[in-house]
Amino acid sequence: MERIDTDILVIGGGSGGLSVAAGAVQMGVRVVLLEGHKMGGDCLNYGCVPSKALLAAASVAHAQGGNAAMGVGPGQATINYGEAKDFVASVIGQIAPHDSVARFEGLGVNVIEAFGRFISPTEVQAGDWVVTARRIVIATGSGPFVPPIPGLNDLPHYTNETIFELRERPDHLLIIGGGPIGMEMAQAHRRLGSEVTVIEGQNVFAKDDPELSAILVQKLRDEGIEIVEEALAQSVSGRGGDITVSTTQGEFHGTHLLLAVGRKVNTERLNLEAAGIDYDRSGIKVDAGLRTSNRRVYVIGDVAGGLQFTHVAGYHAGVVIRSMLFGLPAKAKKNHIPWATYTDPELAQVGLTEAQARARYGARLEVVRVDFDGSDRAIATGTTTGMIKVMVVKGRPVGASIVGAGAGELIGIWAMALANNLKISAIAAMVLPYPTMGEINKRVAGAYFSPRLFESRFIRWLVGLVQRFIP
């Protein structure tokens, strides 16, 4: 065995691990990075990037249906599912060099292409190397959870790690799971010509605001996607090309099966017991500073057991860098973390939903709603399906929910407000170009202040006084 001594060891070359490695090595710190599979992790290879690329291809195909209200008739769309997957691969290929071994070695990181396994509280074995480090960062992410459904082991099925390898378009795609992954793939495949049935044991978009998710669900159903809720999968049977899913709501038949029921954290290779690190099925246990029961070891991203998003891993990377490199107190927070589902329309959330805010604040809560059909830009572009809802307590937003075109972009201003404890008056003070979708955010602030201005007797009296006595 060859031994390496380093300042920081990063286990996992996904977005969070790469952020730590790049940030630390550019500060002059010795860094070793372990990655036993693909650099860039799940997001680049199986998640965020390929799913958005496939959705983009599907959007182009959908647009060929025309828009009678705009005077555009339907065109003759020729959909080549295999070539759409070629486009997905090309997108990954364009981004991959940024996350490559060559780039990080060029920065000065010692990259070892092997999985890491603790052999002591300070040592990790990876292939033929044993690495000793002052600080260790676990960034091994998560993978698709495959539930123990009877009959599943005898049937071909897909997860997000394998669906992008499929070259022939499914005639009828059955999807078990109605979360963001399942619903994005449902709309992408429907727009690329497949019949699609989504089977969800509870309610689809369960973590989002039900009033807004209902708007999106109706839009997806209008496109021809069959969505079956409260249908627990009990067994699967058949063979490739002829699959049956038996549920509490009956049987559903299709040609292909995609499992999108959730994620499991990647801890099985780590031998955490040897390092004295506490963990359970949901993830590795960490304190507010993302440190484990072994104080030398930090955890970031999905494997930390919290919100499982790429941008959370990046945020976690910044937290541990402040702690490890500068010795500054740093804590990870959750209240300002946004998320989005990139269907059409998009669905986004930051902070508390209405139900959560009512439970916490009761009568102190004010909920401000603005429909997209009041936006001049939305009217001009035919994207009036949507709503924004902002939860406000004593003049400060505590949560925002958006469904509509560009919701993933629009949520950013509310994420900034929550991160910086801004008042809603800060949103009202913005001046935005006209016409833009961003004006919808400012309309929320206007809707919050309007009754305070126009229905106030004092304000009306003051205005009258000014008109009478001030020339």
GROMACS .gro file of C-alpha atoms in nm:
model
  471
    1MET     CA    1   0.000   0.000   0.000
    2GLU     CA    2   0.118   0.350  -0.082
    3ARG     CA    3   0.053   0.610   0.186
    4ILE     CA    4  -0.049   0.972   0.131
    5ASP     CA    5  -0.067   1.243   0.394
    6THR     CA    6  -0.286   1.544   0.318
    7ASP     CA    7  -0.467   1.837   0.477
    8ILE     CA    8  -0.813   1.766   0.335
    9LEU     CA    9  -0.951   1.444   0.194
   10VAL     CA   10  -1.274   1.467  -0.004
   11ILE     CA   11  -1.466   1.142  -0.061
   12GLY     CA   12  -1.694   1.184  -0.361
   13GLY     CA   13  -1.658   1.381  -0.683
   14GLY     CA   14  -2.010   1.516  -0.718
   15SER     CA   15  -2.098   1.885  -0.715
   16GLY     CA   16  -2.041   1.933  -0.341
   17GLY     CA   17  -1.715   1.743  -0.323
   18LEU     CA   18  -1.578   1.920  -0.629
   19SER     CA   19  -1.667   2.259  -0.480
   20VAL     CA   20  -1.476   2.178  -0.161
   21ALA     CA   21  -1.176   2.044  -0.351
   22ALA     CA   22  -1.156   2.342  -0.587
   23GLY     CA   23  -1.204   2.599  -0.312
   24ALA     CA   24  -0.950   2.441  -0.076
   25VAL     CA   25  -0.672   2.373  -0.324
   26GLN     CA   26  -0.685   2.727  -0.457
   27MET     CA   27  -0.622   2.847  -0.101
   28GLY     CA   28  -0.295   2.653  -0.098
   29VAL     CA   29  -0.424   2.353   0.097
   30ARG     CA   30  -0.318   1.998   0.007
   31VAL     CA   31  -0.626   1.814  -0.120
   32VAL     CA   32  -0.691   1.452  -0.216
   33LEU     CA   33  -1.015   1.369  -0.394
   34LEU     CA   34  -1.156   1.016  -0.423
   35GLU     CA   35  -1.409   0.923  -0.691
   36GLY     CA   36  -1.474   0.560  -0.776
   37HIS     CA   37  -1.736   0.617  -1.044
   38LYS     CA   38  -1.807   0.928  -1.256
   39MET     CA   39  -1.680   1.276  -1.187
   40GLY     CA   40  -1.967   1.520  -1.160
   41GLY     CA   41  -2.177   1.271  -0.968
   42ASP     CA   42  -2.549   1.211  -1.005
   43CYS     CA   43  -2.639   1.565  -1.109
   44LEU     CA   44  -2.421   1.575  -1.418
   45ASN     CA   45  -2.459   1.215  -1.527
   46TYR     CA   46  -2.806   1.099  -1.418
   47GLY     CA   47  -3.000   1.388  -1.270
   48CYS     CA   48  -3.024   1.762  -1.315
   49VAL     CA   49  -2.837   1.794  -1.644
   50PRO     CA   50  -2.977   1.504  -1.850
   51SER     CA   51  -3.332   1.554  -1.724
   52LYS     CA   52  -3.333   1.922  -1.819
   53ALA     CA   53  -3.185   1.841  -2.158
   54LEU     CA   54  -3.454   1.580  -2.226
   55LEU     CA   55  -3.723   1.824  -2.111
   56ALA     CA   56  -3.582   2.084  -2.351
   57ALA     CA   57  -3.604   1.840  -2.643
   58ALA     CA   58  -3.957   1.751  -2.538
   59SER     CA   59  -4.052   2.120  -2.522
   60VAL     CA   60  -3.941   2.169  -2.883
   61ALA     CA   61  -4.151   1.871  -2.989
   62HIS     CA   62  -4.450   2.002  -2.796
   63ALA     CA   63  -4.422   2.343  -2.961
   64GLN     CA   64  -4.484   2.181  -3.299
   65GLY     CA   65  -4.846   2.143  -3.190
   66GLY     CA   66  -4.889   2.511  -3.264
   67ASN     CA   67  -5.101   2.771  -3.088
   68ALA     CA   68  -5.430   2.863  -3.252
   69ALA     CA   69  -5.473   3.171  -3.033
   70MET     CA   70  -5.147   3.310  -3.174
   71GLY     CA   71  -5.237   3.221  -3.530
   72VAL     CA   72  -4.986   2.937  -3.549
   73GLY     CA   73  -5.114   2.604  -3.676
   74PRO     CA   74  -4.967   2.263  -3.596
   75GLY     CA   75  -4.655   2.154  -3.779
   76GLN     CA   76  -4.523   1.815  -3.878
   77ALA     CA   77  -4.298   1.717  -3.590
   78THR     CA   78  -4.071   1.420  -3.653
   79ILE     CA   79  -3.953   1.287  -3.318
   80ASN     CA   80  -3.649   1.062  -3.306
   81TYR     CA   81  -3.624   0.943  -2.947
   82GLY     CA   82  -3.273   0.803  -2.996
   83GLU     CA   83  -3.147   1.132  -3.135
   84ALA     CA   84  -3.307   1.315  -2.843
   85LYS     CA   85  -3.095   1.094  -2.618
   86ASP     CA   86  -2.793   1.183  -2.833
   87PHE     CA   87  -2.867   1.548  -2.752
   88VAL     CA   88  -2.880   1.462  -2.382
   89ALA     CA   89  -2.541   1.291  -2.408
   90SER     CA   90  -2.396   1.589  -2.593
   91VAL     CA   91  -2.508   1.825  -2.317
   92ILE     CA   92  -2.340   1.607  -2.055
   93GLY     CA   93  -2.030   1.597  -2.275
   94GLN     CA   94  -2.013   1.975  -2.298
   95ILE     CA   95  -2.028   2.019  -1.920
   96ALA     CA   96  -1.815   1.718  -1.823
   97PRO     CA   97  -1.472   1.883  -1.883
   98HIS     CA   98  -1.549   2.133  -1.608
   99ASP     CA   99  -1.583   1.842  -1.364
  100SER     CA  100  -1.310   1.624  -1.512
  101VAL     CA  101  -1.010   1.459  -1.352
  102ALA     CA  102  -0.784   1.658  -1.584
  103ARG     CA  103  -0.925   1.992  -1.472
  104PHE     CA  104  -0.894   1.915  -1.103
  105GLU     CA  105  -0.546   1.774  -1.138
  106GLY     CA  106  -0.464   2.095  -1.322
  107LEU     CA  107  -0.582   2.290  -1.018
  108GLY     CA  108  -0.346   2.086  -0.800
  109VAL     CA  109  -0.587   1.829  -0.655
  110ASN     CA  110  -0.454   1.475  -0.616
  111VAL     CA  111  -0.739   1.275  -0.774
  112ILE     CA  112  -0.758   0.903  -0.702
  113GLU     CA  113  -1.014   0.717  -0.911
  114ALA     CA  114  -1.127   0.467  -0.650
  115PHE     CA  115  -1.390   0.434  -0.379
  116GLY     CA  116  -1.289   0.524  -0.026
  117ARG     CA  117  -1.328   0.309   0.288
  118PHE     CA  118  -1.242   0.412   0.642
  119ILE     CA  119  -0.990   0.190   0.818
  120SER     CA  120  -0.947   0.421   1.119
  121PRO     CA  121  -1.078   0.760   1.240
  122THR     CA  122  -0.813   0.939   1.033
  123GLU     CA  123  -0.733   0.694   0.752
  124VAL     CA  124  -0.919   0.600   0.435
  125GLN     CA  125  -0.820   0.322   0.198
  126ALA     CA  126  -0.882   0.376  -0.174
  127GLY     CA  127  -0.753   0.113  -0.411
  128ASP     CA  128  -0.379   0.075  -0.348
  129TRP     CA  129  -0.358   0.395  -0.139
  130VAL     CA  130  -0.409   0.472   0.227
  131VAL     CA  131  -0.481   0.840   0.282
  132THR     CA  132  -0.430   1.012   0.616
  133ALA     CA  133  -0.595   1.352   0.649
  134ARG     CA  134  -0.636   1.626   0.911
  135ARG     CA  135  -0.989   1.692   0.784
  136ILE     CA  136  -1.216   1.461   0.583
  137VAL     CA  137  -1.527   1.558   0.388
  138ILE     CA  138  -1.780   1.290   0.294
  139ALA     CA  139  -1.971   1.388  -0.020
  140THR     CA  140  -2.090   1.053  -0.153
  141GLY     CA  141  -2.442   1.169  -0.240
  142SER     CA  142  -2.737   0.940  -0.294
  143GLY     CA  143  -2.876   0.694  -0.546
  144PRO     CA  144  -3.219   0.577  -0.654
  145PHE     CA  145  -3.414   0.378  -0.398
  146VAL     CA  146  -3.557   0.057  -0.541
  147PRO     CA  147  -3.847  -0.059  -0.322
  148PRO     CA  148  -3.898  -0.428  -0.246
  149ILE     CA  149  -4.206  -0.468  -0.467
  150PRO     CA  150  -4.287  -0.836  -0.525
  151GLY     CA  151  -4.196  -0.943  -0.878
  152LEU     CA  152  -3.962  -0.650  -0.943
  153ASN     CA  153  -3.646  -0.858  -0.950
  154ASP     CA  154  -3.787  -1.062  -1.237
  155LEU     CA  155  -3.872  -0.765  -1.459
  156PRO     CA  156  -3.663  -0.516  -1.657
  157HIS     CA  157  -3.704  -0.170  -1.501
  158TYR     CA  158  -3.536   0.168  -1.505
  159THR     CA  159  -3.427   0.431  -1.255
  160ASN     CA  160  -3.287   0.778  -1.318
  161GLU     CA  161  -2.945   0.613  -1.349
  162THR     CA  162  -3.051   0.399  -1.645
  163ILE     CA  163  -3.345   0.570  -1.818
  164PHE     CA  164  -3.115   0.799  -2.017
  165GLU     CA  165  -2.951   0.494  -2.173
  166LEU     CA  166  -3.282   0.383  -2.324
  167ARG     CA  167  -3.268   0.433  -2.703
  168GLU     CA  168  -3.611   0.319  -2.817
  169ARG     CA  169  -3.911   0.527  -2.720
  170PRO     CA  170  -4.145   0.347  -2.479
  171ASP     CA  171  -4.494   0.293  -2.619
  172HIS     CA  172  -4.637   0.323  -2.269
  173LEU     CA  173  -4.418   0.425  -1.978
  174LEU     CA  174  -4.536   0.330  -1.628
  175ILE     CA  175  -4.381   0.547  -1.357
  176ILE     CA  176  -4.400   0.453  -0.991
  177GLY     CA  177  -4.346   0.773  -0.794
  178GLY     CA  178  -4.497   1.120  -0.829
  179GLY     CA  179  -4.215   1.339  -0.704
  180PRO     CA  180  -4.006   1.580  -0.914
  181ILE     CA  181  -3.808   1.307  -1.095
  182GLY     CA  182  -4.114   1.103  -1.183
  183MET     CA  183  -4.322   1.400  -1.299
  184GLU     CA  184  -4.042   1.555  -1.506
  185MET     CA  185  -3.985   1.227  -1.683
  186ALA     CA  186  -4.360   1.184  -1.728
  187GLN     CA  187  -4.399   1.512  -1.914
  188ALA     CA  188  -4.079   1.465  -2.115
  189HIS     CA  189  -4.185   1.123  -2.240
  190ARG     CA  190  -4.543   1.227  -2.306
  191ARG     CA  191  -4.424   1.516  -2.522
  192LEU     CA  192  -4.186   1.283  -2.704
  193GLY     CA  193  -4.476   1.059  -2.801
  194SER     CA  194  -4.515   0.799  -2.526
  195GLU     CA  195  -4.829   0.711  -2.337
  196VAL     CA  196  -4.754   0.773  -1.969
  197THR     CA  197  -4.914   0.657  -1.644
  198VAL     CA  198  -4.787   0.789  -1.309
  199ILE     CA  199  -4.867   0.573  -1.005
  200GLU     CA  200  -4.824   0.745  -0.667
  201GLY     CA  201  -4.892   0.586  -0.328
  202GLN     CA  202  -4.984   0.918  -0.167
  203ASN     CA  203  -5.022   1.249  -0.354
  204VAL     CA  204  -4.798   1.378  -0.630
  205PHE     CA  205  -4.574   1.674  -0.541
  206ALA     CA  206  -4.636   1.590  -0.176
  207LYS     CA  207  -4.373   1.834  -0.045
  208ASP     CA  208  -4.514   2.132  -0.234
  209ASP     CA  209  -4.813   2.357  -0.174
  210PRO     CA  210  -5.126   2.156  -0.269
  211GLU     CA  211  -5.313   2.458  -0.409
  212LEU     CA  212  -5.033   2.531  -0.655
  213SER     CA  213  -4.944   2.170  -0.733
  214ALA     CA  214  -5.310   2.112  -0.828
  215ILE     CA  215  -5.268   2.369  -1.107
  216LEU     CA  216  -4.968   2.180  -1.243
  217VAL     CA  217  -5.134   1.839  -1.208
  218GLN     CA  218  -5.431   1.958  -1.412
  219LYS     CA  219  -5.198   2.088  -1.684
  220LEU     CA  220  -5.019   1.753  -1.698
  221ARG     CA  221  -5.348   1.566  -1.719
  222ASP     CA  222  -5.460   1.800  -1.998
  223GLU     CA  223  -5.152   1.687  -2.192
  224GLY     CA  224  -5.269   1.327  -2.164
  225ILE     CA  225  -5.067   1.200  -1.870
  226GLU     CA  226  -5.263   0.956  -1.653
  227ILE     CA  227  -5.194   1.038  -1.287
  228VAL     CA  228  -5.322   0.793  -1.026
  229GLU     CA  229  -5.288   0.899  -0.663
  230GLU     CA  230  -5.322   0.698  -0.341
  231ALA     CA  231  -5.237   0.385  -0.537
  232LEU     CA  232  -4.981   0.178  -0.349
  233ALA     CA  233  -4.790  -0.060  -0.574
  234GLN     CA  234  -4.842  -0.413  -0.445
  235SER     CA  235  -4.670  -0.621  -0.712
  236VAL     CA  236  -4.543  -0.617  -1.069
  237SER     CA  237  -4.560  -0.890  -1.328
  238GLY     CA  238  -4.515  -0.965  -1.697
  239ARG     CA  239  -4.206  -0.926  -1.912
  240GLY     CA  240  -4.023  -0.661  -2.111
  241GLY     CA  241  -4.276  -0.486  -2.337
  242ASP     CA  242  -4.575  -0.613  -2.140
  243ILE     CA  243  -4.570  -0.504  -1.776
  244THR     CA  244  -4.850  -0.494  -1.520
  245VAL     CA  245  -4.839  -0.298  -1.196
  246SER     CA  246  -5.097  -0.412  -0.943
  247THR     CA  247  -5.198  -0.144  -0.693
  248THR     CA  248  -5.460  -0.067  -0.431
  249GLN     CA  249  -5.644   0.121  -0.708
  250GLY     CA  250  -5.635  -0.160  -0.963
  251GLU     CA  251  -5.399  -0.280  -1.236
  252PHE     CA  252  -5.208  -0.066  -1.485
  253HIS     CA  253  -5.047  -0.193  -1.801
  254GLY     CA  254  -4.752  -0.061  -2.001
  255THR     CA  255  -4.442  -0.150  -2.195
  256HIS     CA  256  -4.169   0.002  -1.974
  257LEU     CA  257  -4.133   0.069  -1.601
  258LEU     CA  258  -3.952   0.360  -1.434
  259LEU     CA  259  -3.901   0.367  -1.056
  260ALA     CA  260  -3.889   0.717  -0.907
  261VAL     CA  261  -3.994   0.662  -0.547
  262GLY     CA  262  -3.711   0.839  -0.368
  263ARG     CA  263  -3.342   0.828  -0.286
  264LYS     CA  264  -3.111   0.633  -0.058
  265VAL     CA  265  -2.790   0.778   0.078
  266ASN     CA  266  -2.460   0.626  -0.032
  267THR     CA  267  -2.295   0.502   0.286
  268GLU     CA  268  -2.257   0.130   0.227
  269ARG     CA  269  -1.896   0.143   0.101
  270LEU     CA  270  -1.762   0.379   0.368
  271ASN     CA  271  -1.721   0.145   0.668
  272LEU     CA  272  -1.826   0.431   0.896
  273GLU     CA  273  -1.800   0.218   1.208
  274ALA     CA  274  -1.420   0.216   1.174
  275ALA     CA  275  -1.420   0.595   1.191
  276GLY     CA  276  -1.660   0.617   1.485
  277ILE     CA  277  -1.923   0.797   1.278
  278ASP     CA  278  -2.290   0.773   1.371
  279TYR     CA  279  -2.544   0.723   1.093
  280ASP     CA  280  -2.880   0.569   1.012
  281ARG     CA  281  -3.088   0.493   0.701
  282SER     CA  282  -3.163   0.860   0.640
  283GLY     CA  283  -2.799   0.968   0.638
  284ILE     CA  284  -2.492   1.046   0.844
  285LYS     CA  285  -2.570   1.234   1.164
  286VAL     CA  286  -2.423   1.585   1.171
  287ASP     CA  287  -2.442   1.893   1.391
  288ALA     CA  288  -2.534   2.243   1.271
  289GLY     CA  289  -2.181   2.286   1.138
  290LEU     CA  290  -2.206   1.960   0.936
  291ARG     CA  291  -1.958   1.778   1.160
  292THR     CA  292  -2.004   1.413   1.251
  293SER     CA  293  -1.948   1.233   1.580
  294ASN     CA  294  -1.586   1.210   1.457
  295ARG     CA  295  -1.487   1.578   1.479
  296ARG     CA  296  -1.236   1.547   1.198
  297VAL     CA  297  -1.506   1.443   0.953
  298TYR     CA  298  -1.762   1.667   0.783
  299VAL     CA  299  -2.055   1.563   0.563
  300ILE     CA  300  -2.214   1.762   0.282
  301GLY     CA  301  -2.495   1.713   0.033
  302ASP     CA  302  -2.749   1.431   0.015
  303VAL     CA  303  -2.562   1.200   0.248
  304ALA     CA  304  -2.604   1.453   0.531
  305GLY     CA  305  -2.966   1.341   0.546
  306GLY     CA  306  -3.144   1.669   0.472
  307LEU     CA  307  -3.268   1.833   0.154
  308GLN     CA  308  -3.136   1.641  -0.146
  309PHE     CA  309  -3.055   1.902  -0.408
  310THR     CA  310  -2.738   1.987  -0.596
  311HIS     CA  311  -2.750   2.350  -0.484
  312VAL     CA  312  -2.770   2.235  -0.121
  313ALA     CA  313  -2.446   2.040  -0.168
  314GLY     CA  314  -2.285   2.354  -0.308
  315TYR     CA  315  -2.412   2.557  -0.014
  316HIS     CA  316  -2.283   2.296   0.230
  317ALA     CA  317  -1.943   2.315   0.061
  318GLY     CA  318  -1.921   2.685   0.145
  319VAL     CA  319  -2.016   2.617   0.507
  320VAL     CA  320  -1.744   2.357   0.566
  321ILE     CA  321  -1.480   2.558   0.379
  322ARG     CA  322  -1.537   2.851   0.616
  323SER     CA  323  -1.496   2.616   0.909
  324MET     CA  324  -1.201   2.408   0.785
  325LEU     CA  325  -0.992   2.676   0.617
  326PHE     CA  326  -1.066   2.989   0.819
  327GLY     CA  327  -1.167   2.849   1.157
  328LEU     CA  328  -1.486   3.055   1.147
  329PRO     CA  329  -1.809   2.944   1.312
  330ALA     CA  330  -2.037   2.828   1.033
  331LYS     CA  331  -2.378   2.666   1.049
  332ALA     CA  332  -2.596   2.523   0.774
  333LYS     CA  333  -2.950   2.663   0.763
  334LYS     CA  334  -3.253   2.537   0.574
  335ASN     CA  335  -3.514   2.813   0.578
  336HIS     CA  336  -3.372   2.994   0.274
  337ILE     CA  337  -3.313   2.689   0.053
  338PRO     CA  338  -3.533   2.690  -0.260
  339TRP     CA  339  -3.624   2.403  -0.489
  340ALA     CA  340  -3.797   2.369  -0.823
  341THR     CA  341  -3.956   2.109  -1.047
  342TYR     CA  342  -3.885   2.185  -1.412
  343THR     CA  343  -4.206   2.073  -1.570
  344ASP     CA  344  -4.413   2.312  -1.783
  345PRO     CA  345  -4.531   2.507  -1.592
  346GLU     CA  346  -4.259   2.497  -1.330
  347LEU     CA  347  -4.323   2.458  -0.958
  348ALA     CA  348  -4.096   2.624  -0.701
  349GLN     CA  349  -4.082   2.671  -0.326
  350VAL     CA  350  -3.867   2.847  -0.066
  351GLY     CA  351  -3.924   2.868   0.306
  352LEU     CA  352  -4.257   2.770   0.456
  353THR     CA  353  -4.562   2.660   0.262
  354GLU     CA  354  -4.895   2.814   0.359
  355ALA     CA  355  -4.987   2.515   0.577
  356GLN     CA  356  -4.652   2.521   0.755
  357ALA     CA  357  -4.669   2.898   0.808
  358ARG     CA  358  -5.023   2.880   0.948
  359ALA     CA  359  -4.918   2.609   1.190
  360ARG     CA  360  -4.625   2.818   1.309
  361TYR     CA  361  -4.762   3.173   1.308
  362GLY     CA  362  -5.139   3.137   1.328
  363ALA     CA  363  -5.331   3.468   1.305
  364ARG     CA  364  -5.009   3.667   1.253
  365LEU     CA  365  -4.973   3.522   0.906
  366GLU     CA  366  -5.081   3.710   0.594
  367VAL     CA  367  -5.096   3.524   0.263
  368VAL     CA  368  -5.065   3.729  -0.055
  369ARG     CA  369  -5.171   3.571  -0.387
  370VAL     CA  370  -5.112   3.701  -0.739
  371ASP     CA  371  -5.221   3.520  -1.054
  372PHE     CA  372  -5.001   3.514  -1.362
  373ASP     CA  373  -5.290   3.635  -1.579
  374GLY     CA  374  -5.234   3.985  -1.437
  375SER     CA  375  -4.885   4.000  -1.587
  376ASP     CA  376  -4.859   4.182  -1.919
  377ARG     CA  377  -4.561   3.968  -2.019
  378ALA     CA  378  -4.749   3.647  -1.937
  379ILE     CA  379  -5.045   3.768  -2.145
  380ALA     CA  380  -4.818   3.857  -2.437
  381THR     CA  381  -4.644   3.519  -2.433
  382GLY     CA  382  -4.950   3.305  -2.363
  383THR     CA  383  -4.818   3.180  -2.028
  384THR     CA  384  -5.095   3.298  -1.798
  385THR     CA  385  -5.141   2.966  -1.618
  386GLY     CA  386  -4.984   3.019  -1.278
  387MET     CA  387  -4.991   3.175  -0.934
  388ILE     CA  388  -4.749   3.310  -0.678
  389LYS     CA  389  -4.827   3.289  -0.309
  390VAL     CA  390  -4.613   3.462  -0.046
  391MET     CA  391  -4.644   3.408   0.327
  392VAL     CA  392  -4.575   3.727   0.525
  393VAL     CA  393  -4.536   3.784   0.900
  394LYS     CA  394  -4.492   4.140   1.033
  395GLY     CA  395  -4.383   4.268   0.694
  396ARG     CA  396  -4.128   3.995   0.626
  397PRO     CA  397  -4.172   3.699   0.390
  398VAL     CA  398  -4.134   3.361   0.556
  399GLY     CA  399  -4.209   3.150   0.248
  400ALA     CA  400  -4.303   3.168  -0.117
  401SER     CA  401  -4.468   2.919  -0.352
  402ILE     CA  402  -4.483   2.967  -0.729
  403VAL     CA  403  -4.634   2.768  -1.014
  404GLY     CA  404  -4.600   2.904  -1.365
  405ALA     CA  405  -4.360   2.981  -1.646
  406GLY     CA  406  -4.010   3.047  -1.511
  407ALA     CA  407  -4.102   2.970  -1.150
  408GLY     CA  408  -3.752   2.835  -1.091
  409GLU     CA  409  -3.611   3.176  -1.185
  410LEU     CA  410  -3.878   3.383  -1.008
  411ILE     CA  411  -3.825   3.206  -0.675
  412GLY     CA  412  -3.472   3.349  -0.656
  413ILE     CA  413  -3.579   3.691  -0.532
  414TRP     CA  414  -3.768   3.534  -0.243
  415ALA     CA  415  -3.474   3.307  -0.160
  416MET     CA  416  -3.259   3.621  -0.139
  417ALA     CA  417  -3.519   3.790   0.084
  418LEU     CA  418  -3.527   3.496   0.326
  419ALA     CA  419  -3.148   3.457   0.327
  420ASN     CA  420  -3.102   3.824   0.419
  421ASN     CA  421  -3.410   3.872   0.638
  422LEU     CA  422  -3.544   4.141   0.406
  423LYS     CA  423  -3.878   4.308   0.445
  424ILE     CA  424  -4.132   4.290   0.165
  425SER     CA  425  -4.077   4.665   0.124
  426ALA     CA  426  -3.738   4.577  -0.029
  427ILE     CA  427  -3.921   4.392  -0.306
  428ALA     CA  428  -4.158   4.685  -0.353
  429ALA     CA  429  -3.859   4.920  -0.396
  430MET     CA  430  -3.726   4.730  -0.699
  431VAL     CA  431  -3.754   4.886  -1.043
  432LEU     CA  432  -3.778   4.618  -1.311
  433PRO     CA  433  -3.778   4.641  -1.691
  434TYR     CA  434  -4.119   4.627  -1.854
  435PRO     CA  435  -4.256   4.386  -1.957
  436THR     CA  436  -4.091   4.101  -1.771
  437MET     CA  437  -4.214   3.801  -1.575
  438GLY     CA  438  -4.011   3.934  -1.282
  439GLU     CA  439  -4.272   4.205  -1.236
  440ILE     CA  440  -4.497   3.936  -1.088
  441ASN     CA  441  -4.280   3.940  -0.777
  442LYS     CA  442  -4.322   4.314  -0.744
  443ARG     CA  443  -4.697   4.279  -0.793
  444VAL     CA  444  -4.700   4.064  -0.480
  445ALA     CA  445  -4.546   4.348  -0.282
  446GLY     CA  446  -4.804   4.583  -0.431
  447ALA     CA  447  -5.085   4.348  -0.331
  448TYR     CA  448  -4.948   4.341   0.023
  449PHE     CA  449  -4.931   4.721   0.060
  450SER     CA  450  -5.241   4.822  -0.140
  451PRO     CA  451  -5.500   4.764   0.134
  452ARG     CA  452  -5.275   4.943   0.382
  453LEU     CA  453  -5.266   5.249   0.157
  454PHE     CA  454  -5.602   5.262  -0.014
  455GLU     CA  455  -5.821   5.138   0.271
  456SER     CA  456  -5.659   5.340   0.549
  457ARG     CA  457  -5.871   5.628   0.678
  458PHE     CA  458  -5.560   5.798   0.811
  459ILE     CA  459  -5.388   5.787   0.473
  460ARG     CA  460  -5.697   5.924   0.301
  461TRP     CA  461  -5.722   6.203   0.561
  462LEU     CA  462  -5.353   6.285   0.519
  463VAL     CA  463  -5.381   6.303   0.140
  464GLY     CA  464  -5.683   6.530   0.170
  465LEU     CA  465  -5.497   6.756   0.410
  466VAL     CA  466  -5.204   6.788   0.172
  467GLN     CA  467  -5.435   6.873  -0.117
  468ARG     CA  468  -5.607   7.147   0.084
  469PHE     CA  469  -5.316   7.324   0.249
  470ILE     CA  470  -4.992   7.255   0.060
  471PRO     CA  471  -4.962   7.453  -0.268
   0.00000   0.00000   0.00000
